[in-house]
PDB file of C-alpha atoms in Angstrom:
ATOM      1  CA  UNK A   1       0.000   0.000   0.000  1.00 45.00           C
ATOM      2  CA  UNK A   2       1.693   3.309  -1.152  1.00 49.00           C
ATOM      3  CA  UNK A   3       1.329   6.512   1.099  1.00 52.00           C
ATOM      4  CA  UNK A   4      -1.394   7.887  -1.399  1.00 79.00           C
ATOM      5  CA  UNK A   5      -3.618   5.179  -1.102  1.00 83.00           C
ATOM      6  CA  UNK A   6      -3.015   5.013   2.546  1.00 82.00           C
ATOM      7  CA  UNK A   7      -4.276   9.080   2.514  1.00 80.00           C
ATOM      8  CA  UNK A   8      -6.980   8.176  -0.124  1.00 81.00           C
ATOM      9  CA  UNK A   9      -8.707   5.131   2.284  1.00 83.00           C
ATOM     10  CA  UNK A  10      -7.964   8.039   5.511  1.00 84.00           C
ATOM     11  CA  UNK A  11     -10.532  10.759   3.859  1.00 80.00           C
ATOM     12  CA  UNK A  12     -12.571   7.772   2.493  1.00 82.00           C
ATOM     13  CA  UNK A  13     -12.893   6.599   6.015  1.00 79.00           C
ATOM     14  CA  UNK A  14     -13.679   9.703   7.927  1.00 80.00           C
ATOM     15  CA  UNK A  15     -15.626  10.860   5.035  1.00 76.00           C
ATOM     16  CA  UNK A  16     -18.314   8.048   5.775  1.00 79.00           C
ATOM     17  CA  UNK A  17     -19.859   9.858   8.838  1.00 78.00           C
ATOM     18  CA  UNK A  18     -23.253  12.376   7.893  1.00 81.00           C
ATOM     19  CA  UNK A  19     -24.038  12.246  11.614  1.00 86.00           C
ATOM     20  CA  UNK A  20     -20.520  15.102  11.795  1.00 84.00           C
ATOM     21  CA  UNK A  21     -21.745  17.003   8.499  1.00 85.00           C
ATOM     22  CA  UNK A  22     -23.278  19.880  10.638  1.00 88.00           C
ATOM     23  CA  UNK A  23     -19.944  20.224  12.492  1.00 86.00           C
ATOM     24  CA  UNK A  24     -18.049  20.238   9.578  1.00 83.00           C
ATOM     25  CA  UNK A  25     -19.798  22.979   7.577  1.00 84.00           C
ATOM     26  CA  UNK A  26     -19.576  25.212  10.792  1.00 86.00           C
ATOM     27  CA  UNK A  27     -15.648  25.171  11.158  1.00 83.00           C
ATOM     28  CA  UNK A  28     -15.640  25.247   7.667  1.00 81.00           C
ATOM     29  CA  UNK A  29     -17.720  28.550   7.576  1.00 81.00           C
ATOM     30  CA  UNK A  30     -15.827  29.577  10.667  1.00 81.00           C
ATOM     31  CA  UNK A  31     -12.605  28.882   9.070  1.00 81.00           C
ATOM     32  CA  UNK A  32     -13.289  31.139   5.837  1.00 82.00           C
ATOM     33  CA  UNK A  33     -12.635  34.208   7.777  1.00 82.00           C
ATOM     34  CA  UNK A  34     -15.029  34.675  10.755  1.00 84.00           C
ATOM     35  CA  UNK A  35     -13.147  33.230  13.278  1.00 87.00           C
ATOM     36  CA  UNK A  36     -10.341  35.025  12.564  1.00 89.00           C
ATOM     37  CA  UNK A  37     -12.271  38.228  12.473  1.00 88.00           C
ATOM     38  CA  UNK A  38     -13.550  37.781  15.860  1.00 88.00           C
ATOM     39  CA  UNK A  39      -9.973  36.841  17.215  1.00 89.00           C
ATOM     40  CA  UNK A  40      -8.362  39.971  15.787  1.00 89.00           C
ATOM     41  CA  UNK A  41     -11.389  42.253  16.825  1.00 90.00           C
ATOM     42  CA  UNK A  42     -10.924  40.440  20.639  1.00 90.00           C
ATOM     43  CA  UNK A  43      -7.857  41.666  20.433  1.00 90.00           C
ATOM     44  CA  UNK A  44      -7.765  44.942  19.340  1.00 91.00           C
ATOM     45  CA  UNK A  45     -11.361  45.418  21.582  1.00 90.00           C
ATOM     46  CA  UNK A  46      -8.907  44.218  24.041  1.00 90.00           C
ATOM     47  CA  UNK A  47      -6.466  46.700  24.357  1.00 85.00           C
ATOM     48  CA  UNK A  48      -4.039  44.788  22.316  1.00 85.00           C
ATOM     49  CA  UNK A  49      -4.377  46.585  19.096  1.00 88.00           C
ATOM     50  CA  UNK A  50      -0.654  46.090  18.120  1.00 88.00           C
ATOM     51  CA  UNK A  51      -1.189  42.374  18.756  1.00 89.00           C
ATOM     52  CA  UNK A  52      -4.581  42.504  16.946  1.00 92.00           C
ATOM     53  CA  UNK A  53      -2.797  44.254  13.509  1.00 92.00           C
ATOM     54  CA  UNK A  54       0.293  41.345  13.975  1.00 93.00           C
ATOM     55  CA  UNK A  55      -2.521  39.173  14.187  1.00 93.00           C
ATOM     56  CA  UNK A  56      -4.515  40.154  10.988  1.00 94.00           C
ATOM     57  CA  UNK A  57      -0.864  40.248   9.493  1.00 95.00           C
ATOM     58  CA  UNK A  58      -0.137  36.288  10.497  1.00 96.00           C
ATOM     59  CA  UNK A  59      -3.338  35.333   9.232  1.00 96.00           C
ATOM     60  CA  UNK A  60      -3.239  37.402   5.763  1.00 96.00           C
ATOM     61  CA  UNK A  61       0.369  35.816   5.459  1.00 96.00           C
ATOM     62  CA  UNK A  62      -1.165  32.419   5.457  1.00 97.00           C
ATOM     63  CA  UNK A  63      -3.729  32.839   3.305  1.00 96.00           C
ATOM     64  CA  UNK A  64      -1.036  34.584   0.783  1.00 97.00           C
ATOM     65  CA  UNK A  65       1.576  31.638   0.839  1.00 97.00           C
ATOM     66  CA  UNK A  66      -1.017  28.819   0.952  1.00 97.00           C
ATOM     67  CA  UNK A  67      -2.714  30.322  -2.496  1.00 96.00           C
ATOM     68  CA  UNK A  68       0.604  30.856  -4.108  1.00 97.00           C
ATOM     69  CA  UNK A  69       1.639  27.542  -3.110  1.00 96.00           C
ATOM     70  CA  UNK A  70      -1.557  25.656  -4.201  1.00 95.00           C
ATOM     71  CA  UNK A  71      -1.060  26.981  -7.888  1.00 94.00           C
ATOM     72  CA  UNK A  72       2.774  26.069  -7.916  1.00 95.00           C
ATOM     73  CA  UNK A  73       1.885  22.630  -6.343  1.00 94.00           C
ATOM     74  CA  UNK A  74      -1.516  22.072  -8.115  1.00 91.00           C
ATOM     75  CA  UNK A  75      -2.452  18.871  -5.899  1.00 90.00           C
ATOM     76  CA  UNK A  76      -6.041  18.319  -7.115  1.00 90.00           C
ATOM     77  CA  UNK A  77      -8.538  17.587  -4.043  1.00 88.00           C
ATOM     78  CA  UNK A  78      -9.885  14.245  -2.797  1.00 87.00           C
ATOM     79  CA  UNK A  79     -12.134  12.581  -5.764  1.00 82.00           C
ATOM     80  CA  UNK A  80     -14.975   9.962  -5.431  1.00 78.00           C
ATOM     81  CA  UNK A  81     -15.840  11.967  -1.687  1.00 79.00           C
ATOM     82  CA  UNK A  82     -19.225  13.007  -0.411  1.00 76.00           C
ATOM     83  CA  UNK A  83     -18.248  16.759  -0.370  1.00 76.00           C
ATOM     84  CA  UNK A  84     -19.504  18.450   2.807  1.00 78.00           C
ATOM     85  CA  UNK A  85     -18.764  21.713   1.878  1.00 80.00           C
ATOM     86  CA  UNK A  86     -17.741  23.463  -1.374  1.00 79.00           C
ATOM     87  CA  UNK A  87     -13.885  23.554  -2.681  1.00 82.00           C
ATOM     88  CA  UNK A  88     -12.895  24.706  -5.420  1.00 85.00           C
ATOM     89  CA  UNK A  89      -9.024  24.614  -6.895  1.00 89.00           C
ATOM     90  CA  UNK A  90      -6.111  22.874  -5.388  1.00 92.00           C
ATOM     91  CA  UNK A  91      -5.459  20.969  -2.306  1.00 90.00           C
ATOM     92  CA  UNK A  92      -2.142  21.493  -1.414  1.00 93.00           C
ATOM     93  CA  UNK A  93      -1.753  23.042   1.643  1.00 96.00           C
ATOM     94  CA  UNK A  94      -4.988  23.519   3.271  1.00 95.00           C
ATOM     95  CA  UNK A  95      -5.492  27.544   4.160  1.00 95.00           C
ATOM     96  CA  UNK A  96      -8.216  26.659   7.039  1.00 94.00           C
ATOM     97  CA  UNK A  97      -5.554  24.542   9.191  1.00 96.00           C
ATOM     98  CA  UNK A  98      -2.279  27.100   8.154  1.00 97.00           C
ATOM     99  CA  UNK A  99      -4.585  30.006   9.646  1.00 96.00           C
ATOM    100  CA  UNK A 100      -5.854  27.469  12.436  1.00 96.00           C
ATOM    101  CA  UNK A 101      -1.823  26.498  13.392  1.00 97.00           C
ATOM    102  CA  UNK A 102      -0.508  30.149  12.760  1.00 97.00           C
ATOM    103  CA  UNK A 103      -3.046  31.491  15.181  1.00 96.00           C
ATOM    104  CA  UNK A 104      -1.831  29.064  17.583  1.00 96.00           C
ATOM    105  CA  UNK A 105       0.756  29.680  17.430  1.00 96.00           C
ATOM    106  CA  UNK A 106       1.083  33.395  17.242  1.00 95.00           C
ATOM    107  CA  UNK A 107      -1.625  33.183  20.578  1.00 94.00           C
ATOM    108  CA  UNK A 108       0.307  30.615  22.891  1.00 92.00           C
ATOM    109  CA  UNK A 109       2.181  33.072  24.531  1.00 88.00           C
ATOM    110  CA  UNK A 110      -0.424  35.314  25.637  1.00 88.00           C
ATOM    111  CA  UNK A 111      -3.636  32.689  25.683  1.00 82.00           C
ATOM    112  CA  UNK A 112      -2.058  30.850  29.076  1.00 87.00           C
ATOM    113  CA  UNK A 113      -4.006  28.643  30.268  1.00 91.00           C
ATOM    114  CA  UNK A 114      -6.346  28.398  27.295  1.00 90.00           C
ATOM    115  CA  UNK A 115      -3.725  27.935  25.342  1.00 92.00           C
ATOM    116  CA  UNK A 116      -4.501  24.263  24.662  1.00 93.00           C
ATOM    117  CA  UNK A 117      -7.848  25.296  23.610  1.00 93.00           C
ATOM    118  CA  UNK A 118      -6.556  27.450  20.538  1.00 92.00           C
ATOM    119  CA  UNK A 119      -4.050  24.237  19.404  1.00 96.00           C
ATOM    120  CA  UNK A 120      -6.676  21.633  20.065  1.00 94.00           C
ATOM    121  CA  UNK A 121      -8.859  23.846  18.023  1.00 92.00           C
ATOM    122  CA  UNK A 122      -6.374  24.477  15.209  1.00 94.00           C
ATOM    123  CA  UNK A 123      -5.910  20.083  15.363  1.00 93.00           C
ATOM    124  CA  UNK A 124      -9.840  19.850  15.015  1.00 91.00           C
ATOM    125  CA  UNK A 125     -10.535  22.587  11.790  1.00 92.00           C
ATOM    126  CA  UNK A 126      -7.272  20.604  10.391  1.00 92.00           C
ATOM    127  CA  UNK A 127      -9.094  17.267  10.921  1.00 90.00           C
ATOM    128  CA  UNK A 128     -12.527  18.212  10.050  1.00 90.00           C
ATOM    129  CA  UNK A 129     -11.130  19.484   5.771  1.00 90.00           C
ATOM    130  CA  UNK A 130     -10.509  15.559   5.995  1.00 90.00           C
ATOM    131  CA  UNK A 131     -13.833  14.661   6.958  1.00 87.00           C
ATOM    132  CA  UNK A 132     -15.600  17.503   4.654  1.00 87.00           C
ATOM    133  CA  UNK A 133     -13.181  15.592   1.851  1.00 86.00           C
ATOM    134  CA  UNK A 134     -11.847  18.790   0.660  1.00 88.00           C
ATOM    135  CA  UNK A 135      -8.486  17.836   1.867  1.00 91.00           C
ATOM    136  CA  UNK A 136      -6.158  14.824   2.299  1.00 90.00           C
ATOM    137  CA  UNK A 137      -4.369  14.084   5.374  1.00 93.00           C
ATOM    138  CA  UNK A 138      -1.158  15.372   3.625  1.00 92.00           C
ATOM    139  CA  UNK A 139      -2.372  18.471   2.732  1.00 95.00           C
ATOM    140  CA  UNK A 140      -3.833  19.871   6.675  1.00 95.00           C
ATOM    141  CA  UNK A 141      -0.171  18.885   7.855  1.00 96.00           C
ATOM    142  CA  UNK A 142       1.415  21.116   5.241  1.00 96.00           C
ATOM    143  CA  UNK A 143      -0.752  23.666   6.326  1.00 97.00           C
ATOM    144  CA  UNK A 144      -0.107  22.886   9.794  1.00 97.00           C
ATOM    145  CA  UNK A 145       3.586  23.196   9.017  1.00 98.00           C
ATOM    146  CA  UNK A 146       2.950  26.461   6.789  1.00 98.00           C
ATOM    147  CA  UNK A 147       0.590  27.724   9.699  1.00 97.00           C
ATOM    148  CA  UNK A 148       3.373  27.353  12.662  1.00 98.00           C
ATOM    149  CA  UNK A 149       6.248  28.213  10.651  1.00 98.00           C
ATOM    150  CA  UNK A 150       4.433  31.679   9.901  1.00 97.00           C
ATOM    151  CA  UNK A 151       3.446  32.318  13.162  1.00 97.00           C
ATOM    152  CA  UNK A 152       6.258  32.009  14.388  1.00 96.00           C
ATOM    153  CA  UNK A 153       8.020  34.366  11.973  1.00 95.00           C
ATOM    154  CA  UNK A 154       5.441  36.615  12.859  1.00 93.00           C
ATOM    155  CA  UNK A 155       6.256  36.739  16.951  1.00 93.00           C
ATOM    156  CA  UNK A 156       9.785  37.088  16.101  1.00 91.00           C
ATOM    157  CA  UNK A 157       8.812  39.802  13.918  1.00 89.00           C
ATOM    158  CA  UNK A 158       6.847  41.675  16.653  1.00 85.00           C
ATOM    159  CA  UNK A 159       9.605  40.989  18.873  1.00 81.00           C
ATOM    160  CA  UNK A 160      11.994  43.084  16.863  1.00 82.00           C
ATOM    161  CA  UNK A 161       9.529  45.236  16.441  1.00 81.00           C
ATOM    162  CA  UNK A 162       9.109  45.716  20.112  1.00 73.00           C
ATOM    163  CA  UNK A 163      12.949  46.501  20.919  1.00 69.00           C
ATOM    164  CA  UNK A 164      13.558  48.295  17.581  1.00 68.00           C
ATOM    165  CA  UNK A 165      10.810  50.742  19.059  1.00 68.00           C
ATOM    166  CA  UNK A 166      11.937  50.800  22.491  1.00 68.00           C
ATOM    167  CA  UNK A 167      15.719  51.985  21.262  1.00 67.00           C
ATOM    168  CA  UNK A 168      14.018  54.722  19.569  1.00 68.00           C
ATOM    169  CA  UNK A 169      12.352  55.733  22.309  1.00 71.00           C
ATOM    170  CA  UNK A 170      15.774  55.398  24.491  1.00 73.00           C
ATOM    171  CA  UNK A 171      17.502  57.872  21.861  1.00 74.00           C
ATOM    172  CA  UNK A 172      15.087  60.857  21.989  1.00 63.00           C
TER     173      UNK A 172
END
């Protein structure tokens, strides 16, 4: 059994359950932006606006990459599927689990104890493009990976950010 066919029988599998269709469409509606909305506006409502525009930033990032990297890759989607929600182009990575890992990961610092809420989260909107069969297992990890890697880039960013404006501040 090759690692395709091993990904192909995966969605196949946890494609067979209706009874999770309702749950499905809602992180999948979530995922397309309102989730992220309300994050960012939680933020900035807050008092963390500068977190709230970094945030906005991680999450645009994502989406930017992931598109540009699904028309280099061009990894068609699942076939022979019940489709639980609509997809349309390529597969590879998925945007809804790079945005759900990259706000995890920008968020872990400052979500404490909650903070296994946000990656659990980002592990069940990865899992659930499976069961929709929009995605194959493959393609939620690479936007896992994708997800974490920007995030991360993103609190380092904010970091220097941070000191770069506190030595300016130092000088006058």
């Amino acid at each position: 059994m090759s690692f395709s066919s091993l990904e192909v029988q995966i969605v196949q599998m946890l494609n067979s359950y209706p009874v999770l269709d309702p749950l499905m469409v809602f992180l999948s509606v979530m995922g397309e932006g309102t989730l992220w909305l309300l994050m960012g506006s939680y933020l900035y409502l807050s008092g963390s606006k500068r977190k709230a525009v970094y945030f906005g930033l991680v999450i645009l990032s994502v989406w930017v990459t992931a598109t540009v990297l699904k028309s280099w890759l061009t990894v068609p989607r699942p076939e022979d599927v019940r489709f639980v929600v609509e997809a349309s182009g390529y597969s590879m990575p998925s945007i809804h689990s790079g945005m759900a890992f990259a706000a995890a990961m920008f968020l872990h610092s400052m979500a404490g104890r909650y903070s296994s809420l946000l990656w659990t989260g980002a592990l069940i909107m990865a899992i659930s493009r499976v069961f929709a069969g929009v995605h194959y297992p493959s393609d939620v990890i690479a936007g896992a990976i994708l997800g974490i890697v920007i995030g991360y880039l993103w609190i380092r960013m904010e970091a220097l950010t941070i000191v770069y404006v506190q030595k300016r501040e130092n000088m006058d």
